[in-house]
Short mmCIF file of C-alpha atoms in Angstrom, two decimals:
data_model
loop_
_atom_site.label_atom_id
_atom_site.label_comp_id
_atom_site.label_asym_id
_atom_site.label_seq_id
_atom_site.Cartn_x
_atom_site.Cartn_y
_atom_site.Cartn_z
CA MET A 22 1.77 8.99 16.74
CA SER A 23 -1.91 9.81 16.35
CA THR A 24 -1.91 11.99 13.27
CA PRO A 25 -4.54 10.99 10.75
CA ASP A 26 -3.20 8.95 7.89
CA ARG A 27 -6.43 9.02 5.97
CA TYR A 28 -7.09 11.08 2.93
CA PRO A 29 -9.83 13.66 3.35
CA SER A 30 -12.95 11.83 2.37
CA HIS A 31 -16.04 13.12 0.72
CA PRO A 32 -18.79 14.59 2.86
CA GLU A 33 -21.47 12.10 1.94
CA PRO A 34 -21.47 8.77 3.73
CA GLY A 35 -19.15 6.66 1.69
CA ILE A 36 -17.12 3.66 2.61
CA GLU A 37 -16.11 2.61 6.07
CA PRO A 38 -12.65 1.16 5.77
CA ASP A 39 -11.80 -1.73 7.97
CA SER A 40 -9.97 -1.09 11.14
CA GLY A 41 -8.36 -3.51 13.43
CA LEU A 42 -5.88 -4.14 16.16
CA ARG A 43 -3.05 -4.03 13.69
CA GLN A 44 -4.16 -0.74 12.19
CA ARG A 45 -0.89 1.03 12.91
CA ASN A 46 1.27 -1.58 11.26
CA VAL A 47 -1.12 -2.29 8.46
CA ALA A 48 -1.31 1.38 7.67
CA LEU A 49 2.47 1.58 7.49
CA VAL A 50 2.65 -1.37 5.13
CA ASP A 51 -0.02 0.09 2.89
CA LEU A 52 1.62 3.50 3.02
CA LEU A 53 4.95 2.08 1.97
CA ASP A 54 3.28 0.27 -0.92
CA ARG A 55 1.90 3.53 -2.17
CA VAL A 56 4.25 6.28 -1.07
CA LEU A 57 7.44 4.51 -2.07
CA ALA A 58 6.30 2.54 -5.08
CA GLY A 59 3.48 4.78 -6.26
CA GLY A 60 3.18 8.43 -7.07
CA VAL A 61 4.32 10.37 -10.08
CA VAL A 62 7.81 9.34 -11.03
CA ILE A 63 9.73 12.43 -11.96
CA ALA A 64 13.36 12.82 -12.77
CA GLY A 65 14.65 14.78 -9.86
CA GLU A 66 18.01 16.44 -10.24
CA VAL A 67 19.35 15.32 -6.95
CA THR A 68 17.59 12.03 -6.47
CA LEU A 69 15.91 10.30 -9.37
CA SER A 70 13.15 9.52 -6.99
CA ILE A 71 13.99 6.51 -4.90
CA ALA A 72 13.38 4.72 -8.06
CA ASP A 73 14.60 1.20 -7.79
CA VAL A 74 11.42 -0.34 -6.54
CA ASP A 75 12.78 -3.85 -6.28
CA LEU A 76 15.58 -2.62 -4.09
CA VAL A 77 13.06 -0.75 -2.00
CA ARG A 78 10.82 -3.74 -1.58
CA ILE A 79 13.67 -5.89 -0.38
CA SER A 80 14.79 -3.42 2.23
CA LEU A 81 11.20 -2.87 3.32
CA ARG A 82 11.07 -6.34 4.73
CA ALA A 83 13.85 -5.60 7.14
CA LEU A 84 12.38 -2.19 7.82
CA ILE A 85 8.94 -3.40 8.68
CA ALA A 86 10.27 -6.22 10.78
CA SER A 87 12.25 -3.71 12.82
CA VAL A 88 9.34 -1.29 13.07
CA ARG A 89 7.24 -4.13 14.38
CA SER A 90 9.78 -4.90 17.04
CA LEU A 91 10.03 -1.19 17.91
CA ALA A 92 6.29 -1.17 18.37
CA ALA A 93 6.84 -3.97 20.89
CA GLU A 94 3.74 -5.82 19.96
CA PRO A 95 2.48 -8.38 22.40
CA ALA A 96 3.89 -11.53 20.88
CA ALA A 97 0.95 -12.21 18.67
CA GLU A 98 1.53 -13.74 15.32
CA PRO A 99 4.54 -14.94 13.44
CA ALA A 100 7.73 -14.30 15.26
CA ALA A 101 9.63 -16.88 13.31
CA GLU A 102 9.97 -15.23 9.91
CA PRO A 103 12.11 -12.14 10.47
CA ALA A 104 15.25 -14.03 11.41
CA ALA A 105 14.99 -16.29 8.40
CA GLU A 106 14.16 -13.30 6.26
CA ARG A 107 17.21 -11.38 7.36
CA GLY A 108 19.37 -14.12 5.94
CA ARG A 109 18.12 -13.25 2.50
CA GLU A 110 18.90 -9.56 2.67
CA PRO A 111 21.55 -8.36 0.27
CA MET B 5 21.72 25.57 1.52
CA THR B 6 18.52 23.70 0.90
CA TYR B 7 17.04 21.43 -1.72
CA THR B 8 13.40 21.44 -2.77
CA TRP B 9 11.43 18.32 -1.87
CA LEU B 10 8.43 17.73 -4.09
CA TYR B 11 5.20 16.42 -2.53
CA ALA B 12 2.48 16.97 -5.08
CA VAL B 13 1.41 18.85 -8.18
CA ALA B 14 -1.98 20.56 -8.19
CA PRO B 15 -4.04 22.99 -10.28
CA ALA B 16 -3.04 26.56 -9.45
CA ASP B 17 -6.52 27.47 -8.23
CA THR B 18 -6.09 24.98 -5.40
CA GLY B 19 -4.29 27.75 -3.55
CA ALA B 20 -1.64 27.35 -0.92
CA PRO B 21 -1.74 24.41 1.48
CA PRO B 22 -4.17 25.14 4.30
CA PRO B 23 -2.68 26.88 7.34
CA ASP B 24 -2.86 23.74 9.43
CA THR B 25 -0.70 21.83 6.99
CA PRO B 26 1.58 19.81 9.21
CA GLY B 27 5.34 19.58 9.06
CA GLY B 28 7.06 17.98 6.13
CA VAL B 29 9.74 15.31 5.88
CA ALA B 30 12.35 17.58 7.46
CA GLY B 31 9.92 19.17 9.88
CA GLU B 32 9.72 22.13 7.52
CA HIS B 33 6.56 24.07 6.70
CA PRO B 34 5.38 23.07 3.23
CA ARG B 35 4.73 25.81 0.70
CA THR B 36 3.87 26.14 -2.96
CA VAL B 37 5.72 27.04 -6.13
CA GLY B 38 3.60 28.09 -9.09
CA ALA B 39 4.06 28.11 -12.85
CA GLY B 40 1.21 28.86 -15.21
CA SER B 41 -1.92 26.92 -14.31
CA LEU B 42 -0.04 24.53 -12.01
CA LEU B 43 1.55 24.65 -8.64
CA ALA B 44 3.83 22.30 -6.81
CA VAL B 45 3.59 21.61 -3.09
CA VAL B 46 7.19 21.62 -1.90
CA GLY B 47 9.35 21.90 1.19
CA SER B 48 12.87 23.19 1.78
CA VAL B 49 15.09 20.44 3.12
CA PRO B 50 18.72 20.76 4.21
CA ASP B 51 21.02 19.62 1.43
CA PRO B 52 23.60 17.45 3.17
CA ASP B 53 20.79 15.36 4.65
CA PHE B 54 18.82 14.97 1.46
CA ASP B 55 21.22 14.29 -1.35
CA ALA B 56 20.93 10.98 -3.15
CA GLU B 57 23.42 9.09 -1.02
CA ALA B 58 21.99 10.32 2.27
CA LEU B 59 18.50 9.39 1.15
CA GLN B 60 19.54 5.90 0.14
CA ARG B 61 21.12 5.46 3.54
CA ARG B 62 18.08 6.79 5.38
CA LEU B 63 15.77 4.58 3.41
CA ARG B 64 17.14 1.72 5.48
CA ASP B 65 16.75 3.49 8.78
CA PRO B 66 13.29 2.81 10.19
CA GLN B 67 13.69 5.51 12.84
CA TRP B 68 13.87 8.06 10.05
CA LEU B 69 11.84 6.44 7.32
CA GLU B 70 8.57 5.76 9.08
CA PRO B 71 7.98 9.33 10.30
CA ALA B 72 9.21 10.72 6.97
CA VAL B 73 6.83 8.54 4.97
CA ARG B 74 3.97 9.55 7.24
CA ALA B 75 4.93 13.23 6.90
CA HIS B 76 5.05 12.96 3.11
CA HIS B 77 1.64 11.32 3.13
CA ARG B 78 0.14 13.94 5.46
CA VAL B 79 1.27 16.79 3.23
CA VAL B 80 -0.03 15.03 0.12
CA SER B 81 -3.34 14.36 1.88
CA ALA B 82 -3.64 18.01 2.90
CA THR B 83 -4.03 18.90 -0.76
CA ALA B 84 -7.59 17.66 -0.26
CA GLY B 85 -8.04 15.47 -3.23
CA ARG B 86 -7.01 17.73 -6.07
CA ALA B 87 -3.36 16.92 -6.47
CA LEU B 88 -1.11 14.37 -8.05
CA PRO B 89 1.01 12.72 -5.40
CA VAL B 90 4.70 12.62 -6.26
CA ARG B 91 6.73 9.60 -5.31
CA PHE B 92 8.58 9.84 -2.03
CA GLY B 93 12.18 10.91 -2.50
CA THR B 94 11.95 13.32 -5.42
CA VAL B 95 14.28 16.25 -4.73
CA TYR B 96 15.24 19.27 -6.86
CA ARG B 97 18.16 21.64 -6.46
CA ASP B 98 15.93 24.68 -6.06
CA ASP B 99 12.50 26.13 -6.76
CA ASP B 100 13.48 27.33 -10.23
CA ARG B 101 14.06 23.76 -11.35
CA VAL B 102 10.60 22.85 -10.10
CA ARG B 103 9.07 25.74 -12.05
CA ALA B 104 10.90 24.56 -15.14
CA LEU B 105 9.52 21.07 -14.59
CA LEU B 106 5.94 22.34 -14.33
CA THR B 107 6.35 24.40 -17.46
CA ALA B 108 8.00 21.68 -19.52
CA HIS B 109 5.39 19.05 -18.65
CA ALA B 110 2.32 21.22 -18.19
CA ASP B 111 0.17 19.26 -20.65
CA ALA B 112 1.05 15.90 -19.17
CA PHE B 113 0.34 17.15 -15.66
CA ARG B 114 -3.02 18.55 -16.69
CA THR B 115 -3.97 15.29 -18.40
CA ALA B 116 -3.00 13.32 -15.32
CA LEU B 117 -4.90 15.71 -13.05
CA ALA B 118 -8.03 15.27 -15.14
CA ARG B 119 -7.71 11.53 -14.85
CA VAL B 120 -7.84 11.59 -11.04
CA ALA B 121 -10.21 14.54 -10.53
CA ASP B 122 -13.03 13.75 -8.10
CA ARG B 123 -11.65 10.29 -7.59
CA THR B 124 -9.99 8.52 -4.71
CA GLU B 125 -8.04 5.33 -4.43
CA TRP B 126 -9.29 2.36 -2.42
CA GLY B 127 -7.31 -0.70 -1.48
CA VAL B 128 -8.75 -4.18 -1.23
CA LYS B 129 -6.64 -7.01 0.08
CA ALA B 130 -7.65 -10.65 0.14
CA HIS B 131 -6.11 -13.32 2.35
CA LEU B 132 -6.84 -16.98 2.45
CA ASP B 133 -8.88 -17.40 5.65
CA LYS B 134 -7.47 -20.72 6.76
CA ALA B 135 -8.86 -20.69 10.28
CA ARG B 136 -12.44 -19.93 9.29
CA LEU B 137 -12.28 -22.34 6.41
CA ASP B 138 -11.16 -25.16 8.68
CA GLU B 139 -13.77 -24.20 11.22
CA ALA B 140 -16.54 -24.19 8.64
CA ARG B 141 -15.39 -27.56 7.40
CA ALA B 142 -15.27 -28.99 10.90
CA ASN B 143 -18.80 -27.81 11.59
CA ALA B 144 -20.03 -29.33 8.36
CA ASP B 145 -18.33 -32.69 8.80
CA PRO B 146 -16.60 -33.22 12.13
CA ALA B 147 -15.37 -36.70 11.33
CA ALA B 148 -13.65 -35.79 8.07
CA ALA B 149 -12.09 -32.67 9.52
CA THR B 150 -10.42 -34.49 12.38
CA GLY B 151 -9.29 -37.30 10.13
CA THR B 152 -11.26 -39.90 12.03
CA GLY B 153 -13.46 -40.74 9.06
CA GLY B 154 -12.66 -43.19 6.32
CA PRO B 155 -11.86 -46.84 6.54
CA PRO B 156 -10.89 -48.31 9.89
CA ASP B 157 -7.16 -48.29 10.36
CA ASP B 158 -6.85 -50.93 13.04
CA ASP B 159 -4.67 -53.15 10.90
CA ARG B 160 -2.31 -50.66 9.35
CA PRO B 161 -2.11 -47.51 11.45
CA GLY B 162 1.05 -46.26 9.72
CA THR B 163 -0.43 -46.43 6.25
CA ALA B 164 -3.64 -44.80 7.40
CA TYR B 165 -1.65 -41.98 8.96
CA LEU B 166 0.26 -41.34 5.75
CA LEU B 167 -2.95 -41.39 3.73
CA ARG B 168 -4.48 -38.84 6.04
CA ARG B 169 -1.41 -36.66 5.76
CA ARG B 170 -1.55 -36.81 2.00
CA ALA B 171 -5.26 -36.00 1.98
CA ALA B 172 -4.66 -32.98 4.18
CA ARG B 173 -1.86 -31.76 1.91
CA ASP B 174 -3.99 -32.19 -1.18
CA ARG B 175 -6.80 -30.33 0.51
CA ASP B 176 -4.50 -27.41 1.37
CA THR B 177 -3.37 -27.22 -2.25
CA ARG B 178 -6.97 -27.20 -3.45
CA ASP B 179 -7.89 -24.57 -0.88
CA LEU B 180 -5.12 -22.30 -2.06
CA SER B 181 -5.96 -22.57 -5.74
CA ASP B 182 -9.66 -22.11 -5.00
CA ALA B 183 -8.84 -18.99 -2.96
CA ALA B 184 -6.57 -17.65 -5.70
CA ALA B 185 -9.32 -18.12 -8.29
CA ARG B 186 -11.77 -16.32 -6.02
CA ALA B 187 -9.30 -13.47 -5.53
CA ARG B 188 -9.20 -13.09 -9.33
CA GLN B 189 -12.99 -12.87 -9.36
CA VAL B 190 -12.93 -10.21 -6.66
CA HIS B 191 -10.38 -8.17 -8.59
CA LEU B 192 -12.37 -8.44 -11.84
CA ALA B 193 -15.62 -7.48 -10.14
CA LEU B 194 -14.08 -4.40 -8.50
CA THR B 195 -12.24 -3.46 -11.67
CA GLY B 196 -15.62 -3.29 -13.36
CA LEU B 197 -16.75 -0.69 -10.85
CA ALA B 198 -13.59 1.42 -10.89
CA ASP B 199 -12.29 3.92 -13.42
CA HIS B 200 -8.89 2.30 -13.19
CA SER B 201 -7.43 -0.54 -11.26
CA THR B 202 -4.03 -1.97 -10.59
CA GLU B 203 -2.34 -4.47 -8.31
CA HIS B 204 0.52 -4.10 -5.90
CA PRO B 205 2.65 -7.12 -5.11
CA PRO B 206 1.21 -9.18 -2.27
CA GLN B 207 2.57 -8.04 1.07
CA PRO B 208 4.81 -10.56 2.81
CA PRO B 209 3.69 -12.13 6.11
CA GLU B 210 6.54 -10.55 8.04
CA ALA B 211 5.26 -7.14 7.00
CA THR B 212 1.61 -7.69 7.77
CA GLY B 213 1.82 -10.04 10.72
CA VAL B 214 -0.67 -12.28 8.95
CA ARG B 215 0.53 -15.77 8.20
CA ASP B 216 -2.24 -16.60 5.70
CA PRO B 217 -1.06 -15.90 2.16
CA MET B 218 -2.20 -12.66 0.57
CA LEU B 219 -3.81 -13.38 -2.78
CA LEU B 220 -4.82 -9.88 -3.84
CA ASN B 221 -3.41 -6.44 -3.08
CA GLY B 222 -5.57 -4.38 -5.41
CA ALA B 223 -5.93 -0.64 -5.84
CA TYR B 224 -9.02 0.93 -7.41
CA LEU B 225 -9.59 4.48 -8.57
CA VAL B 226 -13.23 5.27 -7.88
CA HIS B 227 -15.24 8.33 -8.78
CA ARG B 228 -17.03 9.86 -5.81
CA SER B 229 -20.40 9.18 -7.43
CA ARG B 230 -19.58 5.47 -7.39
CA GLU B 231 -18.16 5.17 -3.89
CA ALA B 232 -21.32 3.85 -2.28
CA GLY B 233 -21.73 1.22 -4.96
CA PHE B 234 -18.13 0.20 -4.57
CA ALA B 235 -18.61 -0.20 -0.81
CA ARG B 236 -21.70 -2.34 -1.36
CA ALA B 237 -19.79 -4.48 -3.83
CA VAL B 238 -16.98 -5.07 -1.35
CA ARG B 239 -19.48 -6.12 1.31
CA GLY B 240 -21.22 -8.43 -1.13
CA LEU B 241 -17.96 -10.02 -2.26
CA ARG B 242 -16.94 -10.50 1.34
CA GLU B 243 -20.08 -12.54 1.99
CA GLN B 244 -19.88 -14.36 -1.29
CA HIS B 245 -16.35 -15.59 -0.71
CA ALA B 246 -16.49 -16.31 3.02
CA PRO B 247 -15.11 -18.35 4.61
CA VAL B 248 -12.44 -18.96 1.97
CA LEU B 249 -11.28 -15.35 1.61
CA ARG B 250 -10.88 -12.56 4.10
CA LEU B 251 -11.29 -9.16 2.41
CA GLU B 252 -9.93 -5.95 3.85
CA LEU B 253 -10.75 -2.47 2.61
CA THR B 254 -8.46 0.54 3.07
CA GLY B 255 -8.88 4.12 2.01
CA PRO B 256 -9.63 6.63 0.85
CA TRP B 257 -6.11 7.24 -0.41
CA PRO B 258 -4.67 9.95 -2.61
CA PRO B 259 -4.41 8.41 -6.08
CA TYR B 260 -0.85 7.22 -5.53
CA SER B 261 -1.25 4.17 -7.73
CA PHE B 262 -2.77 5.99 -10.69
CA VAL B 263 -0.50 8.84 -11.64
CA ASP B 264 1.92 7.52 -14.20
CA LEU B 265 3.39 10.37 -16.15
CA PRO B 266 5.80 10.33 -19.07
CA THR B 267 8.07 12.81 -17.33
CA GLY B 268 10.79 10.48 -16.26
CA ASP B 269 13.26 11.73 -18.85
CA GLY B 270 16.69 10.74 -17.72
CA ALA B 271 15.32 8.41 -15.09
CA PRO B 272 16.20 4.75 -15.31
#
């Protein structure tokens, strides 16, 4: 997936955000922080937003762990946590 | 039958989303619904797939959630900096309900739009930089870093070992509290340069792939006239707090973290 995740920036030279090898995953983590937990909270009639942020944050751990394994990263950093973490899921 | 997924609320003179606006959360083409001086960027999504129960289920399905979150973000971003992002997962029965929402809360929306106008959100995260800290310490004092300094331990090697272990543990504790204090300083300094600031909970290691603890996950709303100064400040803070802290800058983001609105009537 190569679609730009960045917000249209201003024309003048501004800030160069950091990029790195983990950009794809880091971007997802940061997106989830903002898109799921941020934004205007409005009472929808069908879904009251996905409002229970604590619930969301708990399930995000499992989500991100599985996205990381989908991405089949070369075994880089911690591989130990996800299994232990899963034990704490509701 | 379809529901109406809400992406963002913008001033009416923003116009429709640009023609290259990419697909939405259901692959649909986003469109706008107007009421008075406001318009909502929305998409039509099929109703059995997007009712509350289905959404809760899909929230736990990474195969669906990741592309959907990215789609939501792309549509919000396509509003080119003039809209209020709406939290992912806000769905109305139809367009008329969205128009009623815009009308009922017009003043609050306009106030919130003014608050974020010409501003973008920047993220700054700080991790303890254990590796560089240890390296710097080793370069400064090789003997102490390897634990070969101190009194000779010929007579009581076991005791000496335990003392070294305790010293290392105490040092780790000091490092962490020093890093946490520095992270507070970073947040205060950047808050002083931003119109608004807030903090997200630190991201867990299994989400970031970084074992070092995250000590700051800050978000800063910065006016475009202050962007360059903000960037300079981040660079300066990075130097000032190396090698204890590792600072990472992300952005620019839509102002996701700065759009609280008192429109959650009926919401928990």
